[in-house]
GROMACS .gro file of C-alpha atoms in nm:
model
  284
    1MET     CA    1  -8.331 -10.640 -13.362
    2ILE     CA    2  -8.198 -10.563 -13.704
    3PRO     CA    3  -7.882 -10.795 -13.738
    4TYR     CA    4  -7.581 -10.571 -13.763
    5ARG     CA    5  -7.259 -10.722 -13.899
    6ASN     CA    6  -7.020 -10.434 -13.862
    7THR     CA    7  -6.684 -10.534 -13.711
    8TRP     CA    8  -6.441 -10.315 -13.526
    9LEU     CA    9  -6.066 -10.408 -13.526
   10VAL     CA   10  -5.808 -10.219 -13.321
   11ASN     CA   11  -5.466 -10.364 -13.230
   12ASP     CA   12  -5.571 -10.716 -13.305
   13ARG     CA   13  -5.889 -10.678 -13.089
   14ILE     CA   14  -6.202 -10.762 -13.275
   15LEU     CA   15  -6.550 -10.656 -13.179
   16ASP     CA   16  -6.850 -10.740 -13.392
   17PHE     CA   17  -7.208 -10.649 -13.356
   18SER     CA   18  -7.382 -10.965 -13.470
   19ARG     CA   19  -7.511 -10.996 -13.115
   20PRO     CA   20  -7.578 -10.734 -12.853
   21ARG     CA   21  -7.286 -10.596 -12.655
   22ILE     CA   22  -7.251 -10.462 -12.307
   23MET     CA   23  -7.068 -10.139 -12.216
   24GLY     CA   24  -7.002 -10.130 -11.837
   25ILE     CA   25  -6.975  -9.783 -11.680
   26LEU     CA   26  -6.667  -9.691 -11.466
   27ASN     CA   27  -6.703  -9.343 -11.321
   28VAL     CA   28  -6.383  -9.231 -11.157
   29THR     CA   29  -6.561  -8.896 -11.065
   30ASP     CA   30  -6.665  -8.723 -10.753
   31ASP     CA   31  -7.018  -8.624 -10.861
   32SER     CA   32  -7.185  -8.853 -11.112
   33PHE     CA   33  -7.554  -8.879 -11.064
   34TYR     CA   34  -7.556  -9.243 -10.949
   35ASP     CA   35  -7.213  -9.366 -10.843
   36GLY     CA   36  -6.990  -9.062 -10.815
   37GLY     CA   37  -6.705  -9.109 -10.575
   38LEU     CA   38  -6.730  -9.485 -10.546
   39TYR     CA   39  -6.444  -9.591 -10.768
   40LYS     CA   40  -6.176  -9.321 -10.742
   41SER     CA   41  -5.928  -9.532 -10.533
   42GLU     CA   42  -5.702  -9.789 -10.694
   43LYS     CA   43  -5.859 -10.081 -10.497
   44ALA     CA   44  -6.211  -9.986 -10.568
   45CYS     CA   45  -6.142  -9.916 -10.935
   46LYS     CA   46  -5.982 -10.251 -10.985
   47GLU     CA   47  -6.247 -10.442 -10.799
   48ARG     CA   48  -6.520 -10.270 -11.020
   49VAL     CA   49  -6.348 -10.359 -11.341
   50VAL     CA   50  -6.285 -10.714 -11.241
   51GLN     CA   51  -6.647 -10.748 -11.133
   52MET     CA   52  -6.777 -10.597 -11.464
   53VAL     CA   53  -6.547 -10.813 -11.676
   54GLU     CA   54  -6.640 -11.129 -11.495
   55GLU     CA   55  -7.009 -11.043 -11.538
   56GLY     CA   56  -6.964 -11.009 -11.914
   57ALA     CA   57  -6.883 -10.653 -12.013
   58ASP     CA   58  -6.747 -10.626 -12.366
   59ILE     CA   59  -6.631 -10.262 -12.323
   60ILE     CA   60  -6.534 -10.065 -12.008
   61ASP     CA   61  -6.631  -9.705 -12.047
   62ILE     CA   62  -6.412  -9.478 -11.826
   63GLY     CA   63  -6.533  -9.132 -11.741
   64ALA     CA   64  -6.352  -8.878 -11.519
   65MET     CA   65  -6.585  -8.587 -11.540
   66SER     CA   66  -6.956  -8.592 -11.462
   67SER     CA   67  -7.189  -8.497 -11.747
   68ARG     CA   68  -7.516  -8.500 -11.551
   69PRO     CA   69  -7.746  -8.200 -11.617
   70GLY     CA   70  -7.590  -7.876 -11.468
   71ALA     CA   71  -7.251  -8.043 -11.413
   72VAL     CA   72  -6.955  -7.803 -11.373
   73GLU     CA   73  -6.656  -7.865 -11.590
   74LEU     CA   74  -6.352  -8.019 -11.426
   75PRO     CA   75  -6.011  -7.870 -11.495
   76GLU     CA   76  -5.862  -8.044 -11.795
   77GLU     CA   77  -5.549  -8.170 -11.616
   78HIS     CA   78  -5.766  -8.324 -11.340
   79GLU     CA   79  -5.960  -8.510 -11.596
   80ARG     CA   80  -5.640  -8.629 -11.770
   81SER     CA   81  -5.484  -8.733 -11.435
   82ARG     CA   82  -5.796  -8.944 -11.335
   83ILE     CA   83  -5.799  -9.119 -11.683
   84ARG     CA   84  -5.423  -9.194 -11.664
   85ASN     CA   85  -5.453  -9.332 -11.311
   86ALA     CA   86  -5.748  -9.554 -11.394
   87LEU     CA   87  -5.592  -9.699 -11.716
   88GLU     CA   88  -5.265  -9.766 -11.530
   89TRP     CA   89  -5.451  -9.956 -11.264
   90ILE     CA   90  -5.659 -10.148 -11.525
   91ALA     CA   91  -5.339 -10.239 -11.719
   92GLU     CA   92  -5.208 -10.428 -11.416
   93LEU     CA   93  -5.524 -10.656 -11.429
   94GLY     CA   94  -5.434 -10.791 -11.786
   95ILE     CA   95  -5.795 -10.786 -11.896
   96THR     CA   96  -5.904 -10.822 -12.261
   97SER     CA   97  -6.214 -10.606 -12.265
   98TRP     CA   98  -6.219 -10.293 -12.492
   99LEU     CA   99  -6.143  -9.963 -12.305
  100SER     CA  100  -6.345  -9.656 -12.400
  101ILE     CA  101  -6.279  -9.302 -12.281
  102ASP     CA  102  -6.588  -9.086 -12.210
  103THR     CA  103  -6.458  -8.743 -12.296
  104TYR     CA  104  -6.505  -8.451 -12.535
  105ARG     CA  105  -6.147  -8.312 -12.482
  106ALA     CA  106  -5.871  -8.389 -12.719
  107SER     CA  107  -5.590  -8.390 -12.460
  108VAL     CA  108  -5.785  -8.629 -12.236
  109MET     CA  109  -5.845  -8.867 -12.527
  110GLN     CA  110  -5.480  -8.856 -12.617
  111ALA     CA  111  -5.384  -8.938 -12.261
  112GLY     CA  112  -5.616  -9.233 -12.287
  113LEU     CA  113  -5.464  -9.356 -12.607
  114ASP     CA  114  -5.124  -9.326 -12.453
  115HIS     CA  115  -5.226  -9.549 -12.173
  116GLY     CA  116  -5.407  -9.821 -12.379
  117ALA     CA  117  -5.758  -9.701 -12.467
  118HIS     CA  118  -5.938  -9.827 -12.778
  119ILE     CA  119  -6.252  -9.616 -12.827
  120CYS     CA  120  -6.358  -9.241 -12.802
  121ASN     CA  121  -6.696  -9.186 -12.648
  122ASP     CA  122  -6.782  -8.821 -12.714
  123ILE     CA  123  -7.107  -8.679 -12.569
  124SER     CA  124  -7.055  -8.356 -12.761
  125GLY     CA  125  -7.043  -8.492 -13.120
  126GLY     CA  126  -6.728  -8.303 -13.180
  127ALA     CA  127  -6.878  -7.960 -13.085
  128LEU     CA  128  -6.690  -7.877 -12.763
  129ASP     CA  129  -6.321  -7.937 -12.869
  130ALA     CA  130  -6.225  -7.893 -13.243
  131GLY     CA  131  -5.901  -8.091 -13.168
  132LEU     CA  132  -6.081  -8.411 -13.065
  133TRP     CA  133  -6.161  -8.552 -13.418
  134PRO     CA  134  -5.811  -8.509 -13.549
  135VAL     CA  135  -5.674  -8.712 -13.249
  136VAL     CA  136  -5.938  -8.991 -13.328
  137ALA     CA  137  -5.850  -8.982 -13.697
  138LYS     CA  138  -5.478  -9.004 -13.634
  139ALA     CA  139  -5.514  -9.301 -13.398
  140ARG     CA  140  -5.765  -9.479 -13.629
  141ILE     CA  141  -5.986  -9.577 -13.351
  142PRO     CA  142  -6.372  -9.616 -13.326
  143TYR     CA  143  -6.577  -9.318 -13.236
  144ILE     CA  144  -6.912  -9.290 -13.045
  145LEU     CA  145  -7.114  -9.002 -13.181
  146MET     CA  146  -7.369  -8.874 -12.930
  147HIS     CA  147  -7.624  -8.609 -12.970
  148MET     CA  148  -7.633  -8.329 -12.715
  149PRO     CA  149  -7.746  -7.969 -12.773
  150GLY     CA  150  -7.504  -7.720 -12.604
  151ASN     CA  151  -7.314  -7.852 -12.308
  152PRO     CA  152  -7.410  -8.030 -11.979
  153ARG     CA  153  -7.463  -7.696 -11.811
  154ASN     CA  154  -7.727  -7.558 -12.046
  155MET     CA  155  -7.849  -7.863 -12.246
  156GLN     CA  156  -8.177  -7.891 -12.071
  157GLN     CA  157  -8.268  -7.533 -12.166
  158LEU     CA  158  -8.213  -7.627 -12.527
  159ALA     CA  159  -8.449  -7.926 -12.541
  160ASN     CA  160  -8.656  -7.783 -12.825
  161TYR     CA  161  -8.745  -7.991 -13.127
  162GLU     CA  162  -9.022  -7.995 -13.382
  163ASN     CA  163  -8.944  -8.368 -13.460
  164VAL     CA  164  -8.684  -8.514 -13.214
  165VAL     CA  165  -8.622  -8.824 -13.417
  166LYS     CA  166  -8.593  -8.664 -13.753
  167GLU     CA  167  -8.363  -8.382 -13.618
  168ILE     CA  168  -8.120  -8.609 -13.442
  169LEU     CA  169  -8.118  -8.847 -13.751
  170HIS     CA  170  -8.020  -8.548 -13.970
  171PHE     CA  171  -7.761  -8.455 -13.697
  172PHE     CA  172  -7.610  -8.810 -13.741
  173ILE     CA  173  -7.603  -8.805 -14.109
  174ASP     CA  174  -7.436  -8.461 -14.124
  175LYS     CA  175  -7.176  -8.556 -13.863
  176ILE     CA  176  -7.099  -8.893 -14.016
  177ARG     CA  177  -7.026  -8.728 -14.347
  178LEU     CA  178  -6.779  -8.495 -14.178
  179LEU     CA  179  -6.618  -8.784 -13.983
  180ASN     CA  180  -6.581  -8.986 -14.304
  181GLY     CA  181  -6.409  -8.687 -14.464
  182LEU     CA  182  -6.141  -8.714 -14.194
  183GLY     CA  183  -6.109  -9.089 -14.253
  184ILE     CA  184  -6.316  -9.185 -13.939
  185TYR     CA  185  -6.540  -9.473 -14.049
  186ASP     CA  186  -6.592  -9.685 -13.735
  187VAL     CA  187  -6.867  -9.481 -13.593
  188MET     CA  188  -7.142  -9.570 -13.344
  189VAL     CA  189  -7.445  -9.348 -13.291
  190ASP     CA  190  -7.603  -9.259 -12.954
  191PRO     CA  191  -7.916  -9.049 -12.945
  192GLY     CA  192  -7.817  -8.914 -12.603
  193PHE     CA  193  -8.097  -9.011 -12.372
  194GLY     CA  194  -8.127  -8.746 -12.102
  195PHE     CA  195  -7.897  -8.503 -12.272
  196GLY     CA  196  -8.101  -8.195 -12.371
  197LYS     CA  197  -8.424  -8.392 -12.397
  198THR     CA  198  -8.749  -8.392 -12.201
  199LEU     CA  199  -8.908  -8.707 -12.062
  200GLU     CA  200  -9.138  -8.718 -12.373
  201HIS     CA  201  -8.837  -8.678 -12.605
  202ASN     CA  202  -8.653  -8.961 -12.440
  203TYR     CA  203  -8.940  -9.206 -12.476
  204THR     CA  204  -9.010  -9.106 -12.830
  205LEU     CA  205  -8.650  -9.167 -12.920
  206LEU     CA  206  -8.662  -9.514 -12.755
  207HIS     CA  207  -8.990  -9.608 -12.922
  208ASP     CA  208  -8.839  -9.504 -13.265
  209LEU     CA  209  -8.484  -9.621 -13.200
  210ASN     CA  210  -8.489  -9.838 -13.509
  211ALA     CA  211  -8.497  -9.521 -13.727
  212PHE     CA  212  -8.128  -9.475 -13.657
  213HIS     CA  213  -8.024  -9.778 -13.843
  214VAL     CA  214  -8.069  -9.562 -14.158
  215THR     CA  215  -7.715  -9.442 -14.074
  216ASN     CA  216  -7.583  -9.789 -14.129
  217LYS     CA  217  -7.399  -9.764 -13.801
  218PRO     CA  218  -7.434  -9.958 -13.477
  219ILE     CA  219  -7.651  -9.809 -13.210
  220LEU     CA  220  -7.570  -9.743 -12.847
  221ALA     CA  221  -7.843  -9.691 -12.586
  222GLY     CA  222  -7.742  -9.525 -12.261
  223LEU     CA  223  -8.055  -9.558 -12.037
  224SER     CA  224  -7.912  -9.697 -11.713
  225ARG     CA  225  -8.084  -9.554 -11.405
  226LYS     CA  226  -8.133  -9.220 -11.574
  227GLY     CA  227  -8.405  -8.954 -11.494
  228MET     CA  228  -8.630  -9.102 -11.769
  229VAL     CA  229  -8.633  -9.417 -11.559
  230TYR     CA  230  -8.660  -9.301 -11.207
  231ARG     CA  231  -8.904  -9.009 -11.268
  232THR     CA  232  -9.138  -9.245 -11.447
  233VAL     CA  233  -9.152  -9.494 -11.156
  234ASP     CA  234  -9.112  -9.227 -10.881
  235ARG     CA  235  -8.816  -9.387 -10.717
  236THR     CA  236  -8.455  -9.296 -10.656
  237PRO     CA  237  -8.175  -9.408 -10.907
  238ASP     CA  238  -8.072  -9.674 -10.652
  239GLU     CA  239  -8.420  -9.830 -10.676
  240VAL     CA  240  -8.480  -9.859 -11.048
  241LEU     CA  241  -8.281 -10.166 -11.172
  242PRO     CA  242  -8.604 -10.346 -11.267
  243ALA     CA  243  -8.728 -10.048 -11.472
  244THR     CA  244  -8.385 -10.005 -11.621
  245SER     CA  245  -8.386 -10.366 -11.732
  246ALA     CA  246  -8.721 -10.315 -11.899
  247LEU     CA  247  -8.591 -10.025 -12.098
  248HIS     CA  248  -8.280 -10.225 -12.197
  249LEU     CA  249  -8.513 -10.496 -12.332
  250ALA     CA  250  -8.712 -10.239 -12.524
  251ALA     CA  251  -8.391 -10.090 -12.662
  252LEU     CA  252  -8.276 -10.432 -12.780
  253GLU     CA  253  -8.610 -10.499 -12.944
  254ARG     CA  254  -8.578 -10.173 -13.132
  255GLY     CA  255  -8.231 -10.227 -13.263
  256ALA     CA  256  -7.979 -10.131 -13.005
  257ASN     CA  257  -7.646 -10.292 -13.060
  258VAL     CA  258  -7.476 -10.179 -12.733
  259ILE     CA  259  -7.637 -10.099 -12.396
  260ARG     CA  260  -7.435  -9.882 -12.166
  261VAL     CA  261  -7.496 -10.000 -11.817
  262HIS     CA  262  -7.412  -9.975 -11.441
  263ASP     CA  263  -7.533 -10.323 -11.372
  264VAL     CA  264  -7.361 -10.568 -11.597
  265GLU     CA  265  -7.497 -10.891 -11.467
  266ALA     CA  266  -7.854 -10.769 -11.497
  267ALA     CA  267  -7.780 -10.658 -11.860
  268ARG     CA  268  -7.628 -10.994 -11.939
  269GLN     CA  269  -7.952 -11.168 -11.822
  270VAL     CA  270  -8.163 -10.924 -12.029
  271ILE     CA  271  -7.959 -11.006 -12.342
  272ALA     CA  272  -7.981 -11.386 -12.268
  273VAL     CA  273  -8.362 -11.371 -12.247
  274PHE     CA  274  -8.377 -11.141 -12.559
  275GLU     CA  275  -8.164 -11.384 -12.764
  276GLN     CA  276  -8.356 -11.684 -12.660
  277LEU     CA  277  -8.682 -11.512 -12.748
  278ASN     CA  278  -8.545 -11.427 -13.086
  279SER     CA  279  -8.359 -11.750 -13.153
  280GLY     CA  280  -8.593 -11.855 -13.425
  281GLU     CA  281  -8.639 -12.202 -13.282
  282PRO     CA  282  -8.985 -12.359 -13.306
  283ARG     CA  283  -9.198 -12.310 -12.988
  284PHE     CA  284  -9.450 -12.588 -13.060
   0.00000   0.00000   0.00000
């Protein structure tokens, strides 16, 4: 992994990328592809957050609307309400992990900020709500820039690239220039595995993940239990933790700074082995 020394600071919270970080997924949705409906209640939500924090999550990424291929948009007020509820419940826990909001809507992100969120995780790269970037700029919070053609309903019909790595790299460079023009400098790039990509595109992006360090931004890899995993091994999403862990190790070896995961303890173990392997200590 290329050492990355960028540091984020928000409201006296510091997050540096000198070592790999874990983003734990909290879906307060009905229909996410793996765990939809499991964490909508206050009790289940709190228990899930406590579990992820105890297992080592640096960031909790809260999503209230599924972005799986073909997903139908949730009414905006419903998404806001779910985010508000989750953040109010989490606030009662007194945790110190960073809180990220997985949304492309300005009003939802603002609701998240009003209830203690620290990061905007935008699958659309700013393309689906022109009001989102100004909200991020005004709040001076970090922004996760993901690549996705179109929207979750039609993205798989738009998976057409001559050179997927080069085209997404140019996308990042152009978007980062625009973000910087708004005063948004704490940016993380996410190539968007599974979002408007074929199986071959996904594995090409993972193989060449190091290319995105050209942006001089930390890299997020969201691979956990996705179609590129379970279709490759011919199993259900429930059955692919070993294969997911293999891809997480591959991502770390190719420069990922953050891995976005459903299984925090497994990810912690992968990182521990990766760091030991790359510790530089003599073996003989």
